Every structure is written in C-alpha cells, then in structure tokens.
PDB file of C-alpha atoms in Angstrom:
ATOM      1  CA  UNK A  26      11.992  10.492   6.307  1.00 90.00           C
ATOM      2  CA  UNK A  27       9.318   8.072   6.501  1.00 96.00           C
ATOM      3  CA  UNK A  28       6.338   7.668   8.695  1.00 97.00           C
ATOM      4  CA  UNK A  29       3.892   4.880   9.044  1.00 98.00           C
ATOM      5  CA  UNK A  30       1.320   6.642  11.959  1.00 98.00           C
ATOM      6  CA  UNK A  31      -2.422   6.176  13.380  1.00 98.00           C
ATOM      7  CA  UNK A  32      -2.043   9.729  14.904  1.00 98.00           C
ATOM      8  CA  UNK A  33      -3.108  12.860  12.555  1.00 98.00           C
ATOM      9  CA  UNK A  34      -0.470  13.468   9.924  1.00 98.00           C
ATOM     10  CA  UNK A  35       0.833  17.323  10.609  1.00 98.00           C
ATOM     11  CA  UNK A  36       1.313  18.148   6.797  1.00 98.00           C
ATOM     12  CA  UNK A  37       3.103  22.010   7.773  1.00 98.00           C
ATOM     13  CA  UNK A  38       5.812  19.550   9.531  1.00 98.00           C
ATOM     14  CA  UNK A  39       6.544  17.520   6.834  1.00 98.00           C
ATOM     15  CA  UNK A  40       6.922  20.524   5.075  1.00 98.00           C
ATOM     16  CA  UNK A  41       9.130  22.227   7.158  1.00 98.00           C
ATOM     17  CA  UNK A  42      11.396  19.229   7.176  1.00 98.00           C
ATOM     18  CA  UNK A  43      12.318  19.417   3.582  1.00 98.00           C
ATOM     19  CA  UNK A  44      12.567  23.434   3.702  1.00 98.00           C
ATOM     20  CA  UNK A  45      16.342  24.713   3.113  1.00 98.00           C
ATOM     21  CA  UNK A  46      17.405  28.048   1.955  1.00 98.00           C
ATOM     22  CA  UNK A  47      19.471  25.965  -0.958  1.00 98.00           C
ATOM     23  CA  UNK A  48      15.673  24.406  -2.266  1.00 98.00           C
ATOM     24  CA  UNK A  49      14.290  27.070  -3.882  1.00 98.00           C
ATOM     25  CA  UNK A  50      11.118  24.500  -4.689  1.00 98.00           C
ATOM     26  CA  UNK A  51       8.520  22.892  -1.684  1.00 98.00           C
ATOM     27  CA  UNK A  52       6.025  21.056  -3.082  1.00 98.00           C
ATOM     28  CA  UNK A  53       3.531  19.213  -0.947  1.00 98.00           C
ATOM     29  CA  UNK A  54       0.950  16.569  -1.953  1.00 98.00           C
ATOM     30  CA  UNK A  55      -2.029  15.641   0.300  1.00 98.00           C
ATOM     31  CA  UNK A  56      -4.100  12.974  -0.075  1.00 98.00           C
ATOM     32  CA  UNK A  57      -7.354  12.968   1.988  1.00 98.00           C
ATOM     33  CA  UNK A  58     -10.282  10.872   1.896  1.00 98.00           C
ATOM     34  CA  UNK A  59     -13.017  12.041  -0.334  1.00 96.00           C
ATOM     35  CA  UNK A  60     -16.540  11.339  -0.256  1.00 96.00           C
ATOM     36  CA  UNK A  61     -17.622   9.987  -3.155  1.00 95.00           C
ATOM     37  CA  UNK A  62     -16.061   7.183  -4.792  1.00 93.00           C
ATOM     38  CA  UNK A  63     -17.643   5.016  -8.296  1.00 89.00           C
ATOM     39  CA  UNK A  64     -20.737   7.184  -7.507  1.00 92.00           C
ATOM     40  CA  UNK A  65     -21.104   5.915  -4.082  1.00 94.00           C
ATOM     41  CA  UNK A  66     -21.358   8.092  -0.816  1.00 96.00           C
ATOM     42  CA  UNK A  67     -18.143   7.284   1.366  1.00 97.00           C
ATOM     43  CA  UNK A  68     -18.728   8.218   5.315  1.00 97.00           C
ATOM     44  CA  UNK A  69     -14.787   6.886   6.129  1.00 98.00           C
ATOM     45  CA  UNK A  70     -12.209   4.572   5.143  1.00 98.00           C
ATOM     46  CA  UNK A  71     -10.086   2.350   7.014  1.00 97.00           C
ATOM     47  CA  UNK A  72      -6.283   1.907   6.331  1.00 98.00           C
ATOM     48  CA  UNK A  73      -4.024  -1.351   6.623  1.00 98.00           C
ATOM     49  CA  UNK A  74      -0.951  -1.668   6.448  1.00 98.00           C
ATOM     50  CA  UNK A  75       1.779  -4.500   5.820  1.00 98.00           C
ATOM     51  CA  UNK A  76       3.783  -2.197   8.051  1.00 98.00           C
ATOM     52  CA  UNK A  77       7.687  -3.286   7.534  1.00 98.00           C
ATOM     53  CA  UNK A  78       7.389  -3.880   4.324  1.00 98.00           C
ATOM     54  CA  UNK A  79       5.071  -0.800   3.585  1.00 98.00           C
ATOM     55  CA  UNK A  80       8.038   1.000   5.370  1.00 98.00           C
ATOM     56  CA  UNK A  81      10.908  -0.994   3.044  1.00 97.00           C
ATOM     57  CA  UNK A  82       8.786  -0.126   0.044  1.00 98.00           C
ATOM     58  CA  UNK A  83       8.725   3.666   0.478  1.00 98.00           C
ATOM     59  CA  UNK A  84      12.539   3.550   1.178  1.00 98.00           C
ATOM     60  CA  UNK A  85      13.042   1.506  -1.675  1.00 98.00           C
ATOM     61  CA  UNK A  86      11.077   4.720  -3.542  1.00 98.00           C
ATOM     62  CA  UNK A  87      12.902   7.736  -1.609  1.00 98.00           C
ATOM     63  CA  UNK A  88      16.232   5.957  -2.771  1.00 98.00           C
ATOM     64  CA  UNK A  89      15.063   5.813  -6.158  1.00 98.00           C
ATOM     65  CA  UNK A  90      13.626   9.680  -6.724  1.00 98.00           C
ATOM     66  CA  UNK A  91      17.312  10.567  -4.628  1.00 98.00           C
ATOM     67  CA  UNK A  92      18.798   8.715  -7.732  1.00 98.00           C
ATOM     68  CA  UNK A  93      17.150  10.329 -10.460  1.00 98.00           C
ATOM     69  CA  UNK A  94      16.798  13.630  -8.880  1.00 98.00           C
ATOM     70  CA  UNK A  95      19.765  14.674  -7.204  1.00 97.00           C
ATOM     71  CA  UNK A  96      19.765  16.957  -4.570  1.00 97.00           C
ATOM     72  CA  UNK A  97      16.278  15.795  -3.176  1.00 98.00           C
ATOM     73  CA  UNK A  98      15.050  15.810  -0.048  1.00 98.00           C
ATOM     74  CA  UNK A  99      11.274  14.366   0.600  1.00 98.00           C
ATOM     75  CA  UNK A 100       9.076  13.286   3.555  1.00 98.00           C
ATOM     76  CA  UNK A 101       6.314  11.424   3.293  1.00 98.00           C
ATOM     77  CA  UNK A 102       3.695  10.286   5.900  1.00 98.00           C
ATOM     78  CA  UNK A 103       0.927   7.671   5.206  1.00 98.00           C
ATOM     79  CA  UNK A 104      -2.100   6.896   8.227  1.00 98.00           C
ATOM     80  CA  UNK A 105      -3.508   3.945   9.204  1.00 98.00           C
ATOM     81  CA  UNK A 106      -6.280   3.050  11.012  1.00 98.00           C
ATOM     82  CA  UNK A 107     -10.233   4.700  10.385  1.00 98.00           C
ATOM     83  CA  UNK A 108     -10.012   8.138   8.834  1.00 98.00           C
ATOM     84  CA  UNK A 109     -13.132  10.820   8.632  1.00 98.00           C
ATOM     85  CA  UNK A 110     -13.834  12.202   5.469  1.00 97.00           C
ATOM     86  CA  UNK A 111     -11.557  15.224   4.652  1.00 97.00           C
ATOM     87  CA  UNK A 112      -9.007  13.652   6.952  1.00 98.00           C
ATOM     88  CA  UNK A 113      -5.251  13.309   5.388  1.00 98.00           C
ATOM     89  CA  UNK A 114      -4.151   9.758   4.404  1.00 98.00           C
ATOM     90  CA  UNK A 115      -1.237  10.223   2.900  1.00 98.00           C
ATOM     91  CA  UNK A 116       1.614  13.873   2.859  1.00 98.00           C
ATOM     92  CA  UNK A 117       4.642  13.714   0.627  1.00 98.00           C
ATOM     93  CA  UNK A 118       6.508  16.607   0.736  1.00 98.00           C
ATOM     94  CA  UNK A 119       9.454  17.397  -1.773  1.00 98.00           C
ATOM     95  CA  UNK A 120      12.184  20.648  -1.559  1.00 98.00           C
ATOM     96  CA  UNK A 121      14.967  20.696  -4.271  1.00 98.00           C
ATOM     97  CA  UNK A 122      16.705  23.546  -5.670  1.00 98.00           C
ATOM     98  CA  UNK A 123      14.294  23.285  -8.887  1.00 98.00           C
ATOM     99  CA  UNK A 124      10.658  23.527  -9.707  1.00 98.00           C
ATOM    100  CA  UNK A 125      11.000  20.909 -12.669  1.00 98.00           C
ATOM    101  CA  UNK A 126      12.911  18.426 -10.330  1.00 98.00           C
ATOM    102  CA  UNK A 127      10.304  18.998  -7.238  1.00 98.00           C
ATOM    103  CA  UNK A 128       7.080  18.786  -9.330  1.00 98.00           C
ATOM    104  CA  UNK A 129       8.579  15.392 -11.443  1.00 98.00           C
ATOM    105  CA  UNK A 130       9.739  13.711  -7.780  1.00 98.00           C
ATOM    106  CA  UNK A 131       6.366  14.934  -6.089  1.00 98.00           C
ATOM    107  CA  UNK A 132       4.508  13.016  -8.763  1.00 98.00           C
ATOM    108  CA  UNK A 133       6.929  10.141  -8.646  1.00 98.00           C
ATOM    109  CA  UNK A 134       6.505   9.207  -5.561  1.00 98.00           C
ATOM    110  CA  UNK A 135       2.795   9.388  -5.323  1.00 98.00           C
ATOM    111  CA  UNK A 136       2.208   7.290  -8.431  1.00 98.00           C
ATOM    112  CA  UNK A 137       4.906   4.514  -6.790  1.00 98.00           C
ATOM    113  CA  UNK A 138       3.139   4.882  -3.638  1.00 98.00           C
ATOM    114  CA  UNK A 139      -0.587   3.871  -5.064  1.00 98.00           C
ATOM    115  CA  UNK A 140       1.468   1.029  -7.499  1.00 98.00           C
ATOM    116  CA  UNK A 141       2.923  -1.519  -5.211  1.00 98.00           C
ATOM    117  CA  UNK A 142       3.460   0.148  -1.041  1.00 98.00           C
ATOM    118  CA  UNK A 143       1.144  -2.374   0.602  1.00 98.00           C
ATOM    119  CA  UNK A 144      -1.277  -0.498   2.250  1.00 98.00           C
ATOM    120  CA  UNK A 145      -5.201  -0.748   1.897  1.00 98.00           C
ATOM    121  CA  UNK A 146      -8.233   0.962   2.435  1.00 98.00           C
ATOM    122  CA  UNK A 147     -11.908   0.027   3.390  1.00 98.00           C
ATOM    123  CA  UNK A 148     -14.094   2.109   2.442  1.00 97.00           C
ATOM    124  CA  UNK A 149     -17.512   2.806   4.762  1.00 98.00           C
ATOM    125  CA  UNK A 150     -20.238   3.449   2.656  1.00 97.00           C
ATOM    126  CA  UNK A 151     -23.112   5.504   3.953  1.00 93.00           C
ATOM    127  CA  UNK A 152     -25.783   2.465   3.136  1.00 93.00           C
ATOM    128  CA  UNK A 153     -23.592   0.707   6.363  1.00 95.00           C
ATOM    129  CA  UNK A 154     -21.730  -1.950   4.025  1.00 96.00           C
ATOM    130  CA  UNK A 155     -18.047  -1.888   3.621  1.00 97.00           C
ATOM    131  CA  UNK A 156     -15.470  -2.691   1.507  1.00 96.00           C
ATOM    132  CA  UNK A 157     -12.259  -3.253   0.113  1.00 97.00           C
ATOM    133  CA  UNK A 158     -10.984  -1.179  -2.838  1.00 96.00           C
ATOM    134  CA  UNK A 159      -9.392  -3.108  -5.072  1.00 95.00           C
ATOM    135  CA  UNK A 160      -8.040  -0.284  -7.856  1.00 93.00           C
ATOM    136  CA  UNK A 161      -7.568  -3.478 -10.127  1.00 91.00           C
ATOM    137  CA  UNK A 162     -11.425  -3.584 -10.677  1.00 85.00           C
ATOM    138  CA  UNK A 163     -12.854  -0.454 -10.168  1.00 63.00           C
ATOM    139  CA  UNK A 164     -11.861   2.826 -11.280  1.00 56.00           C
ATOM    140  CA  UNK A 165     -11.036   3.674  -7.363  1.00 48.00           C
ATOM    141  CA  UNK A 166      -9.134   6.642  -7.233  1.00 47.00           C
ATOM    142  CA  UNK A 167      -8.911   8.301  -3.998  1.00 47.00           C
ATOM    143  CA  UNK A 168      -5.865   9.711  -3.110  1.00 49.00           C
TER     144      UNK A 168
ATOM    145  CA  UNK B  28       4.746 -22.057   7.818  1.00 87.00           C
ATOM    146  CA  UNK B  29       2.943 -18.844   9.118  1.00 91.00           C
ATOM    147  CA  UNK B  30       1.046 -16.886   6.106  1.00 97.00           C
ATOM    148  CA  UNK B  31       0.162 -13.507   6.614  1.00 98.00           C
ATOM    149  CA  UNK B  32      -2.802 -12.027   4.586  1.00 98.00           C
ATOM    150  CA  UNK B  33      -4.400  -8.725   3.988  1.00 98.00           C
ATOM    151  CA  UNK B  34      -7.691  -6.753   2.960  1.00 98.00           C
ATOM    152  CA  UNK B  35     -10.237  -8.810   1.841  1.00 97.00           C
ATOM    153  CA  UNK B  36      -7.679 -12.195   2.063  1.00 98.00           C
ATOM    154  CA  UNK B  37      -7.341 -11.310   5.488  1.00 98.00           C
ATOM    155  CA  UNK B  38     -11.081 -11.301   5.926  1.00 97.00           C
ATOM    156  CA  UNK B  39     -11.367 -14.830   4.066  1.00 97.00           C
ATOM    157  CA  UNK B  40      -8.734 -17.003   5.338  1.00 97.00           C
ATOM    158  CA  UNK B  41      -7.688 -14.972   8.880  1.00 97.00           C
ATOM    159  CA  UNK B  42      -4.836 -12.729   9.050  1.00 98.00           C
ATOM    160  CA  UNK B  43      -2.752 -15.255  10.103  1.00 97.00           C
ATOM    161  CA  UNK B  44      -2.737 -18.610   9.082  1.00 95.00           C
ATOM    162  CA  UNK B  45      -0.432 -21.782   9.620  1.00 93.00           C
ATOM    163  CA  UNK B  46       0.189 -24.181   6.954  1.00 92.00           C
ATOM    164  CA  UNK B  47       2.519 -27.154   6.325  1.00 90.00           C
ATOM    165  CA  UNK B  48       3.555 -26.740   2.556  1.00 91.00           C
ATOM    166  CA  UNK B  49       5.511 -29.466   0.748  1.00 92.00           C
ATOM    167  CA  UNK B  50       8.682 -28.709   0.166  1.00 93.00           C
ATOM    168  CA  UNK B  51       9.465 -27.369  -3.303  1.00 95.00           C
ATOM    169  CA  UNK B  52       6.108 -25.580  -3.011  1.00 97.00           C
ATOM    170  CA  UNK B  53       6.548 -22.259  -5.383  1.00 98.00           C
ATOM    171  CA  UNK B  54       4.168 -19.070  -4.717  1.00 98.00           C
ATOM    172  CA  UNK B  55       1.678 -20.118  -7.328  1.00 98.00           C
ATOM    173  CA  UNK B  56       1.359 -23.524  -5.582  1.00 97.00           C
ATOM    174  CA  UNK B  57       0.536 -21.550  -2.458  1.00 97.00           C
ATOM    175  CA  UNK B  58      -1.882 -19.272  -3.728  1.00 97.00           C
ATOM    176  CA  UNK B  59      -3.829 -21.944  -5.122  1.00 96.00           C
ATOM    177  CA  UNK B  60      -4.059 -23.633  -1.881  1.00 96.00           C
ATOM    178  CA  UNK B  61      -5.297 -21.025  -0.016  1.00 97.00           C
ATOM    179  CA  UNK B  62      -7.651 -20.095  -2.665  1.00 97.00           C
ATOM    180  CA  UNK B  63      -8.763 -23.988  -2.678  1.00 96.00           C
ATOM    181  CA  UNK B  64     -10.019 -23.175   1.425  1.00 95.00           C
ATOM    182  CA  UNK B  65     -12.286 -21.183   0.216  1.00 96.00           C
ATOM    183  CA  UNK B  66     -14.057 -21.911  -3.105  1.00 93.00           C
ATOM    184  CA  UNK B  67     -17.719 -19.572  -2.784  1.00 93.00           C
ATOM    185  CA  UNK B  68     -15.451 -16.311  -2.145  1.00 93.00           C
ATOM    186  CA  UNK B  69     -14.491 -13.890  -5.319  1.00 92.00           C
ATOM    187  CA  UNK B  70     -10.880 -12.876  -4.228  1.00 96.00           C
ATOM    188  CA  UNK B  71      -8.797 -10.701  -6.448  1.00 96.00           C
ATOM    189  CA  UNK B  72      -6.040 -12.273  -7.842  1.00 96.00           C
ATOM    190  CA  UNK B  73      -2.823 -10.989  -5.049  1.00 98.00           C
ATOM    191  CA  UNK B  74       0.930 -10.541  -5.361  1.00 98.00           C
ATOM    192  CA  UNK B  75       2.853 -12.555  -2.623  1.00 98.00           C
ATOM    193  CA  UNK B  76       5.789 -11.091  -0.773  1.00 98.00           C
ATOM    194  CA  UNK B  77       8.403 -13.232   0.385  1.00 98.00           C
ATOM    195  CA  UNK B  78      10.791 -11.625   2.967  1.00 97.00           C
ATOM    196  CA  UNK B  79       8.610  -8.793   2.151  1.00 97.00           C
ATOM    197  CA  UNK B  80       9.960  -8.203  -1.072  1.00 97.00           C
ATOM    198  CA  UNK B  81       6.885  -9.236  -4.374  1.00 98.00           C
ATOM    199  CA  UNK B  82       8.067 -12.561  -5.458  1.00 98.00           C
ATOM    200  CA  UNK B  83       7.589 -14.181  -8.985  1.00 98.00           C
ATOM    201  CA  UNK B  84       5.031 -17.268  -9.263  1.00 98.00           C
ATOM    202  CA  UNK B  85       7.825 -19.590 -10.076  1.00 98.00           C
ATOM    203  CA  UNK B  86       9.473 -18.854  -6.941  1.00 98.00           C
ATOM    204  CA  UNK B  87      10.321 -21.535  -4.261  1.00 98.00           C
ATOM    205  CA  UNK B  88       8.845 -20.868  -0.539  1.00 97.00           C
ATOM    206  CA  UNK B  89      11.522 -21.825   2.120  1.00 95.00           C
ATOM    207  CA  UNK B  90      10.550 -23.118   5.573  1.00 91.00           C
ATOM    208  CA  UNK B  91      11.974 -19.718   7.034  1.00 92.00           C
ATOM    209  CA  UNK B  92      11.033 -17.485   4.808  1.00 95.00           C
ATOM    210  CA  UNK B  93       8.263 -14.959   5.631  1.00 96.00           C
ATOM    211  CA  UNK B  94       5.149 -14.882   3.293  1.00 98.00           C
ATOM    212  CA  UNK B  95       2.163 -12.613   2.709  1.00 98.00           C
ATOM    213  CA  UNK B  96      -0.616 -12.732   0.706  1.00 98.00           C
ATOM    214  CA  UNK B  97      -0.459  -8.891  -0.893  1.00 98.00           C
ATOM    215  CA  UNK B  98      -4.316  -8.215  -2.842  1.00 98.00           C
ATOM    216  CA  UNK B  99      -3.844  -5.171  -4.893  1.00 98.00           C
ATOM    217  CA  UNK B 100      -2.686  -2.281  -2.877  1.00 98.00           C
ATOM    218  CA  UNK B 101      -5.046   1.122  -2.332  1.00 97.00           C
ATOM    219  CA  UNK B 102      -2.446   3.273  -0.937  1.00 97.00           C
ATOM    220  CA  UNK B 103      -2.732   7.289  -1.083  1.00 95.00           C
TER     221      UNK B 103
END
C-alpha cells in the first residue's frame, strides 16, 4: 500500500496494516523533519512531489523487496506539502514472518526511497532564507 | 512539447514550460537548452524522466512523450 498525502501520516495505521498473526516481525521506520541540518537551524521543510511517478517509483520498490523477500507485506506513506519540525515525512512499515527479512526490507526500502522516488524538500531556515536540498552536494541527511 | 520541472528547476525555468524541440532532439539536447535560458543560475545537474520512467542522455524525446526535469531527489 502506497500513499502520497498532505494530511498527517497516522504511523500506528500503517502499522496495523502490515500486522498478521503469521508475521512474527513489525518493523516501522519514521522519518521526521529534524532541526538541524549542515549545522544550520531548520524551522520547516516543504515537500514536492512528481506525484505519479513518485507513486510508480515506490511500486516499482514494493515489487522489488516482495521479490527478494518473500512473504512481505509493507506500507509506506510519504507527505507533501510544509511540515513543522518533529512532524513525520515519510512511515514505511514492514511485517514478515522473520526479523532478518523485516529489518533487511525496512532498510531497503528507505535507502531506494531517498535514491531515485522524486520527491523534494525545501528546507526553511530560521535566518528566513530557503532552500532546496540537493543530497548530491551537501551531506543532507534528513530522513 | 510541455516540460515539467521540479525544486530549484522549477523555480528557474517555471514548473511548466512549452517548447518546440527539433525532432531527433535526445534528453541531453534538452537539458542543455533549458539550461541555455538561464545562464547566471547554478542548477544541479538533473535526471530527466520520460513517461515518468529516468531516461538515458542518448535517448530520443517524442512529440507525445511526457518529460520532466528530475534535480536530485530529497525524499525521506
């Protein structure tokens, strides 16, 4: 299940989704926005979104961890639109009947996520400027 | 041709922008076009999605096809 939304991401949903007596494993990964980033004070960031192809791109990725790890069952959830520090930007949520399998697909689909679903954030800096992270240049991590 | 563009392309060019390309023009062609509109601005070096799938450089446009200018992605 996959969810481009501007509305609040309800990570205990997600969650619940991929719960099944026969997935002894849940894992659940949220990414919120932090408020530091390259040693500069972040007061909120702005998401964009290529939205159908954002959308293809993550199926493309569920279809791939459902390949190497069968038996999977994941949800993620990315926002768009202005997000308040501490606010979730992104939820992936993994069962399987496996620890090993659940950690590896958690991780996965995070890393796939950040490498080529085109999404993009702005970050609002608390001197007032703004700008565009670009993770090719910096060393930009926020999840 | 309509070219859509994102993050800080988006901010340069408009996030929307209509273009009559040669025919034969390949991705790489198209890119430095766009980036030939606007000289004075540092823009990272994009991907380009055709059909929204990433295309290679060498890769013909087509007068349907749908293209976007994809900057590196921020994600998560």
């Amino acid at each position: 299940m996959i969810t481009l939304t501007t509305a609040p991401i309800d990570a205990a949903a997600l969650l619940a989704q991929v719960a099944d007596p026969t997935r002894g494993a849940l894992t659940l990964f949220v990414g919120t926005v932090r408020d530091v980033n390259d040693g500069r004070a972040v007061q909120g960031i702005d998401y964009q979104a290529y939205g159908p192809m954002a959308e293809s791109e993550l199926r493309a990725i569920v279809a791939e961890a459902h390949d190497e790890w069968p038996g999977l069952a994941l949800a993620i959830a990315h926002r768009t639109g202005y997000l308040a520090l501490g606010e979730a930007s992104v939820v992936i949520a993994v069962g399987h009947a496996r620890r090993g399998a659940a950690l590896d697909a958690q991780r996965y689909c995070i890393e796939q996520l950040k490498a080529r679903v085109p999404i993009w954030k702005r970050e609002h800096y608390a001197d007032g400027t703004r700008e565009w992270v670009d993770p090719t240049r910096t060393a930009a991590t926020t999840p | 041709m309509q070219i859509l563009l994102f993050a800080s392309w988006g901010d340069a060019l408009g996030a929307s922008l209509s273009l009559d390309l040669p025919a034969g023009c390949t991705v790489k062609e198209l890119v430095d076009t766009l980036r030939e509109r606007v000289p004075h601005r540092e823009l990272p070096q994009p991907m380009v999605a055709v059909n929204q799938r990433y295309a290679k450089w060498d890769q013909v446009i087509l007068p349907d096809d749908e293209v976007a200018i994809i900057p590196p992605v921020a994600g998560g």
